[in-house]
PDB file of C-alpha atoms in Angstrom:
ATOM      1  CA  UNK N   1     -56.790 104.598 131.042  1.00 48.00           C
ATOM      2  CA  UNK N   2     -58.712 101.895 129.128  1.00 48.00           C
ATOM      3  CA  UNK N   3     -56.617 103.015 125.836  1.00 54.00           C
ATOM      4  CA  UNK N   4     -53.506 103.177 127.631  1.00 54.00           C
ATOM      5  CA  UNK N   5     -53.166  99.349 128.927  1.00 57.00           C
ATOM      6  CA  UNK N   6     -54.343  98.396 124.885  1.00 59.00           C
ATOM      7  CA  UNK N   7     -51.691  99.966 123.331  1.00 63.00           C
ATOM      8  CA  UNK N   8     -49.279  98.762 126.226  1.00 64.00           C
ATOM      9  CA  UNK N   9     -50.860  95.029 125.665  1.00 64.00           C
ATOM     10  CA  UNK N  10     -50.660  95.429 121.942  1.00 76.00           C
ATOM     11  CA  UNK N  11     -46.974  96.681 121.900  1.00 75.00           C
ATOM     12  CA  UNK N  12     -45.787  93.986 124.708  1.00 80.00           C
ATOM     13  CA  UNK N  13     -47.896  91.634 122.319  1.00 84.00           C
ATOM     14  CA  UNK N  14     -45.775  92.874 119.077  1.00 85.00           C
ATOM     15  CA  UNK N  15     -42.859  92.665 120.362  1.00 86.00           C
ATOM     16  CA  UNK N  16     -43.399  89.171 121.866  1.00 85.00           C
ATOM     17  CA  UNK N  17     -44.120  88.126 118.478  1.00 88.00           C
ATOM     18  CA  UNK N  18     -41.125  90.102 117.094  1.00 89.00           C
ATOM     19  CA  UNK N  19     -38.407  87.921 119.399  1.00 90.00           C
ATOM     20  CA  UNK N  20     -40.317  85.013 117.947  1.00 90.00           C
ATOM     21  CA  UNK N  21     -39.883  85.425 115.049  1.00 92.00           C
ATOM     22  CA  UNK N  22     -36.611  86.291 115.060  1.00 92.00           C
ATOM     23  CA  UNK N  23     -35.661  83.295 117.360  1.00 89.00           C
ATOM     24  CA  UNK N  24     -37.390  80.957 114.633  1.00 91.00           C
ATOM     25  CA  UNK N  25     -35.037  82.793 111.716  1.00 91.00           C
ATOM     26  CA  UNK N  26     -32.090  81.618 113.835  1.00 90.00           C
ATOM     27  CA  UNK N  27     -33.106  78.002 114.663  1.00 90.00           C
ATOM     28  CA  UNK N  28     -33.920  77.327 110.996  1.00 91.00           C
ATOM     29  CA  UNK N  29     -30.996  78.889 109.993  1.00 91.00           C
ATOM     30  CA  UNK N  30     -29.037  76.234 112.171  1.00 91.00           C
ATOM     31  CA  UNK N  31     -30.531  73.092 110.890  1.00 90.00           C
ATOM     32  CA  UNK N  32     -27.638  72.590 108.701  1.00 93.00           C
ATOM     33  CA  UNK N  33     -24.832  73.546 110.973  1.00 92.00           C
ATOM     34  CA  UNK N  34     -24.844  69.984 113.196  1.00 93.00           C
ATOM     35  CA  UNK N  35     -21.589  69.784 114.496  1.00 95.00           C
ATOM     36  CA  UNK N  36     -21.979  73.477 116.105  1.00 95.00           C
ATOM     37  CA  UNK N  37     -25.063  72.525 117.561  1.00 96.00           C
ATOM     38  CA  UNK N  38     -24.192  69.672 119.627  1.00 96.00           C
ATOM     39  CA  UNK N  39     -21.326  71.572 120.524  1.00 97.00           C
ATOM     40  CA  UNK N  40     -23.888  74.429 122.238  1.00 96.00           C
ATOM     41  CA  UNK N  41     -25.293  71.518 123.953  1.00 97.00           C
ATOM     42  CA  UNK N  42     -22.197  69.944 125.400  1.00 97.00           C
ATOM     43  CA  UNK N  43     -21.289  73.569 126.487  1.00 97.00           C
ATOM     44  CA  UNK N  44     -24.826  73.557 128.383  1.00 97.00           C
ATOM     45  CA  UNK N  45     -24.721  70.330 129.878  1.00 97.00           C
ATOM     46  CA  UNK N  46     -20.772  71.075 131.512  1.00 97.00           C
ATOM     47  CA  UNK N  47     -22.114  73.612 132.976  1.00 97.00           C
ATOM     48  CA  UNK N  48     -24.792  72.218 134.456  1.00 97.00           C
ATOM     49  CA  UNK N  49     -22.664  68.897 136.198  1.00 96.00           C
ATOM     50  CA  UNK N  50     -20.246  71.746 137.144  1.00 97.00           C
ATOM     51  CA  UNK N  51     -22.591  73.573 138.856  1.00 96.00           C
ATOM     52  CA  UNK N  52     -23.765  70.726 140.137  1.00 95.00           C
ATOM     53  CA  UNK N  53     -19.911  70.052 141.431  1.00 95.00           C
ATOM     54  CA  UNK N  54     -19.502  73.551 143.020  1.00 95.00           C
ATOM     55  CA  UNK N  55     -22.883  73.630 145.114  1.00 94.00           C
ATOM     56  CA  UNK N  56     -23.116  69.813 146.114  1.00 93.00           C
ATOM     57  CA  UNK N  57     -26.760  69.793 145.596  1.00 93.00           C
ATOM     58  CA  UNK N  58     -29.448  69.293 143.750  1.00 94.00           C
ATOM     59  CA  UNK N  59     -28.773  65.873 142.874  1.00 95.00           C
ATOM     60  CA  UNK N  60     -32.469  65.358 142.786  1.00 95.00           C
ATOM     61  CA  UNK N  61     -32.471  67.552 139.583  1.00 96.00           C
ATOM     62  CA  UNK N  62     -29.499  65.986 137.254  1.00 96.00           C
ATOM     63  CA  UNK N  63     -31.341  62.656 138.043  1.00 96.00           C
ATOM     64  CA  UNK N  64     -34.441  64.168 136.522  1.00 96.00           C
ATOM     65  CA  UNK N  65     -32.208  65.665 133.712  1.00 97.00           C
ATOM     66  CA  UNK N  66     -29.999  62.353 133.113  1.00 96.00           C
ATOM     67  CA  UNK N  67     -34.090  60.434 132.854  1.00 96.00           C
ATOM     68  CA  UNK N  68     -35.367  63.049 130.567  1.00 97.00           C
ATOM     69  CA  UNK N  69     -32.029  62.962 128.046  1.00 97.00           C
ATOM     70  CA  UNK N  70     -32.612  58.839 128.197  1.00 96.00           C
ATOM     71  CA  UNK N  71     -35.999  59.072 127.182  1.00 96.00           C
ATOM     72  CA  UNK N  72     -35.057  61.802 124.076  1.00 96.00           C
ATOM     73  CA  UNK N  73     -32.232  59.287 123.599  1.00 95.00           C
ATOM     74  CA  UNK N  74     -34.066  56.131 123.123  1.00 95.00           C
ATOM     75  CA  UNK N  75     -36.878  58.162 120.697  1.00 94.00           C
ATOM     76  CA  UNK N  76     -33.923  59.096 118.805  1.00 93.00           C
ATOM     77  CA  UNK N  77     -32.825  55.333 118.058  1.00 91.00           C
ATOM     78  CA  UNK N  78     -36.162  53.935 117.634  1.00 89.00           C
ATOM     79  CA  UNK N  79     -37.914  54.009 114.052  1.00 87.00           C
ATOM     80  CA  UNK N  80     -41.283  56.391 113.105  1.00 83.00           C
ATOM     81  CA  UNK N  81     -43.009  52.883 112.290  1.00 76.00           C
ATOM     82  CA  UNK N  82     -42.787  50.277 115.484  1.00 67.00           C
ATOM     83  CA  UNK N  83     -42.797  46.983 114.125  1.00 63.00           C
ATOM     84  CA  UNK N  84     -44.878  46.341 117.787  1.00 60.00           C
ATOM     85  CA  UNK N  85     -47.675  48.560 116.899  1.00 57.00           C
ATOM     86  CA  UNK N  86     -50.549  46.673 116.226  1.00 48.00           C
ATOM     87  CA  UNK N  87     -52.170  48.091 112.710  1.00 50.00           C
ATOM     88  CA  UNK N  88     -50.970  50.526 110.597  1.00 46.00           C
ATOM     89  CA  UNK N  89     -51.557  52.179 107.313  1.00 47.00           C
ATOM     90  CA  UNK N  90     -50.201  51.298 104.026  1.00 46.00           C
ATOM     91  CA  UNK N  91     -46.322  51.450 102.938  1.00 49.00           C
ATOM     92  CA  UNK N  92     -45.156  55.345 102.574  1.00 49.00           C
ATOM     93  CA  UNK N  93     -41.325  53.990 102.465  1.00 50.00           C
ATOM     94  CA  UNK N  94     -40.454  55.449 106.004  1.00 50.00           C
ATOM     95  CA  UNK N  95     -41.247  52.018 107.596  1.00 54.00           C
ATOM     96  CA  UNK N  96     -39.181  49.037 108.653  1.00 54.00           C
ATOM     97  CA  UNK N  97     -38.571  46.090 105.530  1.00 55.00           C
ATOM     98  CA  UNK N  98     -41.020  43.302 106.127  1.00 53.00           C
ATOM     99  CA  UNK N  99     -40.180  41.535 103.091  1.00 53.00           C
ATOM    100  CA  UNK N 100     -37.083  40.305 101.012  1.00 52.00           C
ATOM    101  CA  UNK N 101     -37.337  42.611  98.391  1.00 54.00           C
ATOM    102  CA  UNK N 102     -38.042  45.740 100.632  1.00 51.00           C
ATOM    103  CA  UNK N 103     -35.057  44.611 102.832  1.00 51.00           C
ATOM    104  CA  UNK N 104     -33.098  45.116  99.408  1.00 54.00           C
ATOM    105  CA  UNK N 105     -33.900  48.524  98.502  1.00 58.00           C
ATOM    106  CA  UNK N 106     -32.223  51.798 100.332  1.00 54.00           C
ATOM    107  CA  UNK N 107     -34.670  52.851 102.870  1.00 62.00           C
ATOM    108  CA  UNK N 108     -33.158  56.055 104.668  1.00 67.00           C
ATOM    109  CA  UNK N 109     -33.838  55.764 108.444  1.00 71.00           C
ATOM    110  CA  UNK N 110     -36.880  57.195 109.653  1.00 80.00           C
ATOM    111  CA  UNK N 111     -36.669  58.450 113.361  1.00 85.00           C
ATOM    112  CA  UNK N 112     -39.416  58.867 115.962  1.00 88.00           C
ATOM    113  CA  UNK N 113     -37.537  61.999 117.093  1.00 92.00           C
ATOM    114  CA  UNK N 114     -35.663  63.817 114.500  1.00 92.00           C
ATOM    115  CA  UNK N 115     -32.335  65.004 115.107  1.00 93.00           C
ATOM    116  CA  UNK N 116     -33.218  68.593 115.247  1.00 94.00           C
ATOM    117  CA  UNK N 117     -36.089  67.673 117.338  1.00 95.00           C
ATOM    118  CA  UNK N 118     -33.775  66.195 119.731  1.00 96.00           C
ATOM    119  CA  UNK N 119     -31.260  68.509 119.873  1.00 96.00           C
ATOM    120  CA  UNK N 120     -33.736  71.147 120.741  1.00 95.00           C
ATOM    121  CA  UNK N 121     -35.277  69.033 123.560  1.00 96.00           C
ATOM    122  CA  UNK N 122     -31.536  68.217 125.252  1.00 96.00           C
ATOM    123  CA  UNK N 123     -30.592  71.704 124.841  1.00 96.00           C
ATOM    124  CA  UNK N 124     -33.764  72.999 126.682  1.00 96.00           C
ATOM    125  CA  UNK N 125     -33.949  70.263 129.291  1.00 96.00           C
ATOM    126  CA  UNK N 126     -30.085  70.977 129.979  1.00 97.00           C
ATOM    127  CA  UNK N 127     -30.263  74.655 130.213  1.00 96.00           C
ATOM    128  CA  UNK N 128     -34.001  74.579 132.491  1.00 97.00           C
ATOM    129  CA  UNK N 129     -31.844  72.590 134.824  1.00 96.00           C
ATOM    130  CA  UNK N 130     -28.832  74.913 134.624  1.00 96.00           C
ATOM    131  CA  UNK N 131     -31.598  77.504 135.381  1.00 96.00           C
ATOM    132  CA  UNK N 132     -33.412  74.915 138.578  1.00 96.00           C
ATOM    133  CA  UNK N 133     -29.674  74.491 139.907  1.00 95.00           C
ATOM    134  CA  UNK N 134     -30.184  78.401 140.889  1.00 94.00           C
ATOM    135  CA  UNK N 135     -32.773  77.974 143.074  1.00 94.00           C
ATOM    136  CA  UNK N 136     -33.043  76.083 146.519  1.00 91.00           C
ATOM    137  CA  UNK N 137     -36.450  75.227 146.152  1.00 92.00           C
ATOM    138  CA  UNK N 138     -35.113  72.163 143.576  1.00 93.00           C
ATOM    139  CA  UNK N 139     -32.881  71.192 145.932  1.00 92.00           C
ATOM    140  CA  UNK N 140     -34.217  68.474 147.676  1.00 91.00           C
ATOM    141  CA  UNK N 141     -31.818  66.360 149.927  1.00 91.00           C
ATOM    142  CA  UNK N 142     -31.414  62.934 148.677  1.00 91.00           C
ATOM    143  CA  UNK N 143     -28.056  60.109 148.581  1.00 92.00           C
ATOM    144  CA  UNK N 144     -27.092  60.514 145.432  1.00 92.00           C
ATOM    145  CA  UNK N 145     -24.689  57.178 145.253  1.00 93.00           C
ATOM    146  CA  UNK N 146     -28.374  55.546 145.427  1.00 94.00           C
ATOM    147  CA  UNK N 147     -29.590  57.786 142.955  1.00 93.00           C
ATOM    148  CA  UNK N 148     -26.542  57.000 140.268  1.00 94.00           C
ATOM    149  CA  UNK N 149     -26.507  53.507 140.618  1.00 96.00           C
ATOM    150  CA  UNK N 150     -30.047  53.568 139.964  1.00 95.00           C
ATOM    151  CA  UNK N 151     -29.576  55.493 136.638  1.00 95.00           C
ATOM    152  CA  UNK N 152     -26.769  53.271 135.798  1.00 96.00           C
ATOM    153  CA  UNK N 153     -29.376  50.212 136.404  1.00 96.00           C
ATOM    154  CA  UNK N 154     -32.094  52.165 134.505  1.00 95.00           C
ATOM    155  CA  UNK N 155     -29.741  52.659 131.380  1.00 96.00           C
ATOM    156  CA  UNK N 156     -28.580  49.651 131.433  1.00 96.00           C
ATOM    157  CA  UNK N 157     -31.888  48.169 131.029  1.00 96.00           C
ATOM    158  CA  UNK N 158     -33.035  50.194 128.798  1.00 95.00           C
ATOM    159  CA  UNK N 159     -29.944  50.212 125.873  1.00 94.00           C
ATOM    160  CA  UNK N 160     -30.365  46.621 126.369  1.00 94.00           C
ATOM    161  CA  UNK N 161     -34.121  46.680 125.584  1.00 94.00           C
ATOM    162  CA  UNK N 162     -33.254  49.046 122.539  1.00 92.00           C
ATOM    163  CA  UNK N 163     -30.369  46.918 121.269  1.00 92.00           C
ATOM    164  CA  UNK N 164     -32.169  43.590 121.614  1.00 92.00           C
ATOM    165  CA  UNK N 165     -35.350  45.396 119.398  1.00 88.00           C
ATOM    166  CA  UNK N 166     -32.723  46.241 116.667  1.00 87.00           C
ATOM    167  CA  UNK N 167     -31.265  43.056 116.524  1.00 90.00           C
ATOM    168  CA  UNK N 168     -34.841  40.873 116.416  1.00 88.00           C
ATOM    169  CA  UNK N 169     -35.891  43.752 113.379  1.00 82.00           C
ATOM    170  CA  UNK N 170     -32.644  44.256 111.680  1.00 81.00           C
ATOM    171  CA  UNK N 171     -32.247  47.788 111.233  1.00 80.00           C
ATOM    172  CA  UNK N 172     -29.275  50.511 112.791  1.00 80.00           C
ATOM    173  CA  UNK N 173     -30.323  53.596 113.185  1.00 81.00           C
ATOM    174  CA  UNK N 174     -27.435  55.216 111.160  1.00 75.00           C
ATOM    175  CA  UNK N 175     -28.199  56.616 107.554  1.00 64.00           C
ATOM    176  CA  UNK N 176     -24.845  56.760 105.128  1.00 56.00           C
ATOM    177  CA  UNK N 177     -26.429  57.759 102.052  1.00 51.00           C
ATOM    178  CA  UNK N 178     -27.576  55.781  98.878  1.00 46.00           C
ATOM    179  CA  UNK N 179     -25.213  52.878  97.732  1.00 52.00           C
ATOM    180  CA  UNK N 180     -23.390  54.375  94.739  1.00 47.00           C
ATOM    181  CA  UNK N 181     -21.470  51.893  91.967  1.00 45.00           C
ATOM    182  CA  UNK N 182     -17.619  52.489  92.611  1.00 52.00           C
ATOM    183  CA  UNK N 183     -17.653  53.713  88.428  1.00 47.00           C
ATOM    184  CA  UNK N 184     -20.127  56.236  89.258  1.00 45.00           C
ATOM    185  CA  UNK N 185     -19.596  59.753  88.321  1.00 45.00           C
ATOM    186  CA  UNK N 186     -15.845  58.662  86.669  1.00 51.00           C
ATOM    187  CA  UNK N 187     -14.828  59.176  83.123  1.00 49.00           C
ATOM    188  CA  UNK N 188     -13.616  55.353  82.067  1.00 51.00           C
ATOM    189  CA  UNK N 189     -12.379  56.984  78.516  1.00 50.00           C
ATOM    190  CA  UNK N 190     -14.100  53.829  76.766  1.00 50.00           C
ATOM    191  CA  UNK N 191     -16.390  55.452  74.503  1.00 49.00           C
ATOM    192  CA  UNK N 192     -13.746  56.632  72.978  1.00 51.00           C
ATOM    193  CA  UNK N 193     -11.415  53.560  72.145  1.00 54.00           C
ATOM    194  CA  UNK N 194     -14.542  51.648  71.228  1.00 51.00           C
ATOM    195  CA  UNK N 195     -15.968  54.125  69.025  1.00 47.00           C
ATOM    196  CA  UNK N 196     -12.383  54.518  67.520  1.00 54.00           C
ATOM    197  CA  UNK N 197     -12.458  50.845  66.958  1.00 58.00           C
ATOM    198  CA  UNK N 198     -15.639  50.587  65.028  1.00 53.00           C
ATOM    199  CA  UNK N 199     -14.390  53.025  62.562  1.00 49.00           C
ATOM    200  CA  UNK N 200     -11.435  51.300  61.680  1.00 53.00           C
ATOM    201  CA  UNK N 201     -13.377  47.768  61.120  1.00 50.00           C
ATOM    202  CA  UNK N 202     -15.182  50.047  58.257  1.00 47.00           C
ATOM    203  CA  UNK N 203     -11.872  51.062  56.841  1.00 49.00           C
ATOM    204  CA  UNK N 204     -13.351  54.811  56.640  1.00 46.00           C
ATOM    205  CA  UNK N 205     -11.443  56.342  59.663  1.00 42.00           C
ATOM    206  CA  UNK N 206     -11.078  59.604  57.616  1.00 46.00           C
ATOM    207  CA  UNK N 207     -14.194  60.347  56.159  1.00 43.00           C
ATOM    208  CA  UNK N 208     -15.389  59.306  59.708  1.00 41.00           C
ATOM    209  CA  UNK N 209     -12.980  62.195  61.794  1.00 42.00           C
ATOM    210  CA  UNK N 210     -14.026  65.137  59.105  1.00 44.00           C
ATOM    211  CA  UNK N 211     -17.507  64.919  60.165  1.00 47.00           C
ATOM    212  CA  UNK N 212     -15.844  64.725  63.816  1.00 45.00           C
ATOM    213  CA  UNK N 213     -15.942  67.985  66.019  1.00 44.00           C
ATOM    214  CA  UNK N 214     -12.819  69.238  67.644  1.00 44.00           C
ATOM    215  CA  UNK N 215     -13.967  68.348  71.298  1.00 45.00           C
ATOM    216  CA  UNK N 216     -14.446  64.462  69.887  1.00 46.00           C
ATOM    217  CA  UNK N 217     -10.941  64.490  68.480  1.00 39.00           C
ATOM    218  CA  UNK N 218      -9.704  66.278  71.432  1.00 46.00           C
ATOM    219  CA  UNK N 219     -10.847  63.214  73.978  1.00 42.00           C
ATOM    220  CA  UNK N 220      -9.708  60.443  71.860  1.00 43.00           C
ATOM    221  CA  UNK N 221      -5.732  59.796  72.525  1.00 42.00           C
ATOM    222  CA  UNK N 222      -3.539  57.893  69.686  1.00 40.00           C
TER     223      UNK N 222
END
């Protein structure tokens, strides 16, 4: 019996880690693909408020859900280094400019809460309450015009709190990519008339284009 239930606990245990495994593979294999991401999520969360539209109940449980998303949302805006934080370490180039010449360079933004990171906490939160919504235990009787006006105070409050710490630090918490020169990565065609100008100061354009390979006479247009 004893040897029974261990190879029962061992296989359950195996395949456990199996599904693991195989649900990793498929979230790293979705870092890149954003846009289809946040679509899953928006797919989640209408079904959850229609649910919530089709039962009339637990309200209690989409204010929980709408507090938990403004939390990830606010850890999503703010940077990995709080300028508030007392202390720190030394500069590793993921923290805010404090100087002139650091407030010059391209710094990409550093995040408390990654992207990824956040879209896997929204998607869970959204799809545990989906999952509460099924249940009348959650549903605990409450007026919810009390309940969304106090949301709508609380996020007011908050954004405001958020927008007044980006303004006093001067940072957005958008990342466009490195500043590129508007020249870069073009052909101008330059090298060529200048080169083809130097040889005729010299008077000795022809010995000059027999040494020439047929790509460098090939670019030059006369």
């Amino acid at each position: 019996m004893m040897e029974g239930s261990d190879q029962d606990f061992s296989g359950a245990e195996a395949t456990s880690a199996n599904v693991r495994r195989a649900v990793q593979y498929w979230l790293d294999k979705s870092t890149i693909h954003i846009l289809p991401r946040w679509i899953l999520f928006s797919v989640v969360l209408l079904l959850f408020f229609l649910r919530i539209y089709l039962v009339q109940s637990h309200f209690i449980v989409a204010y929980g859900l709408g507090i938990f998303l403004l939390n990830n949302f606010i850890l999503f805006l703010s940077p990995l280094d709080d300028p508030r934080d007392a202390g720190g370490g030394g500069d590793d180039g993921l923290s805010l400019p404090s100087t002139a010449k650091q407030g010059k360079e391209y710094r990409p933004f550093a995040r408390r809460l990654p992207e990824f990171k956040f879209w896997m906490a929204c998607t869970r939160g959204s799809g545990t309450a989906l999952v509460m919504t099924l249940f009348s235990l959650f549903d605990v009787p409450v007026f919810w015009p009390i309940l969304l006006m106090y949301f709508g105070v609380l996020f007011f409050m908050t954004m405001r709190r958020q927008i007044g710490h980006m303004i006093k630090h001067k940072y957005v918490p958008i990342s466009f990519g490195k500043h590129k020169p508007k020249a870069a990565g073009k052909e101008t065609g330059d090298g060529g008339q200048h080169w083809r100008r130097g040889c005729q100061k010299k008077g000795k354009l022809g010995v000059v284009l027999a040494g020439c390979s047929e790509d460098r006479l090939g670019a030059l247009s006369w």
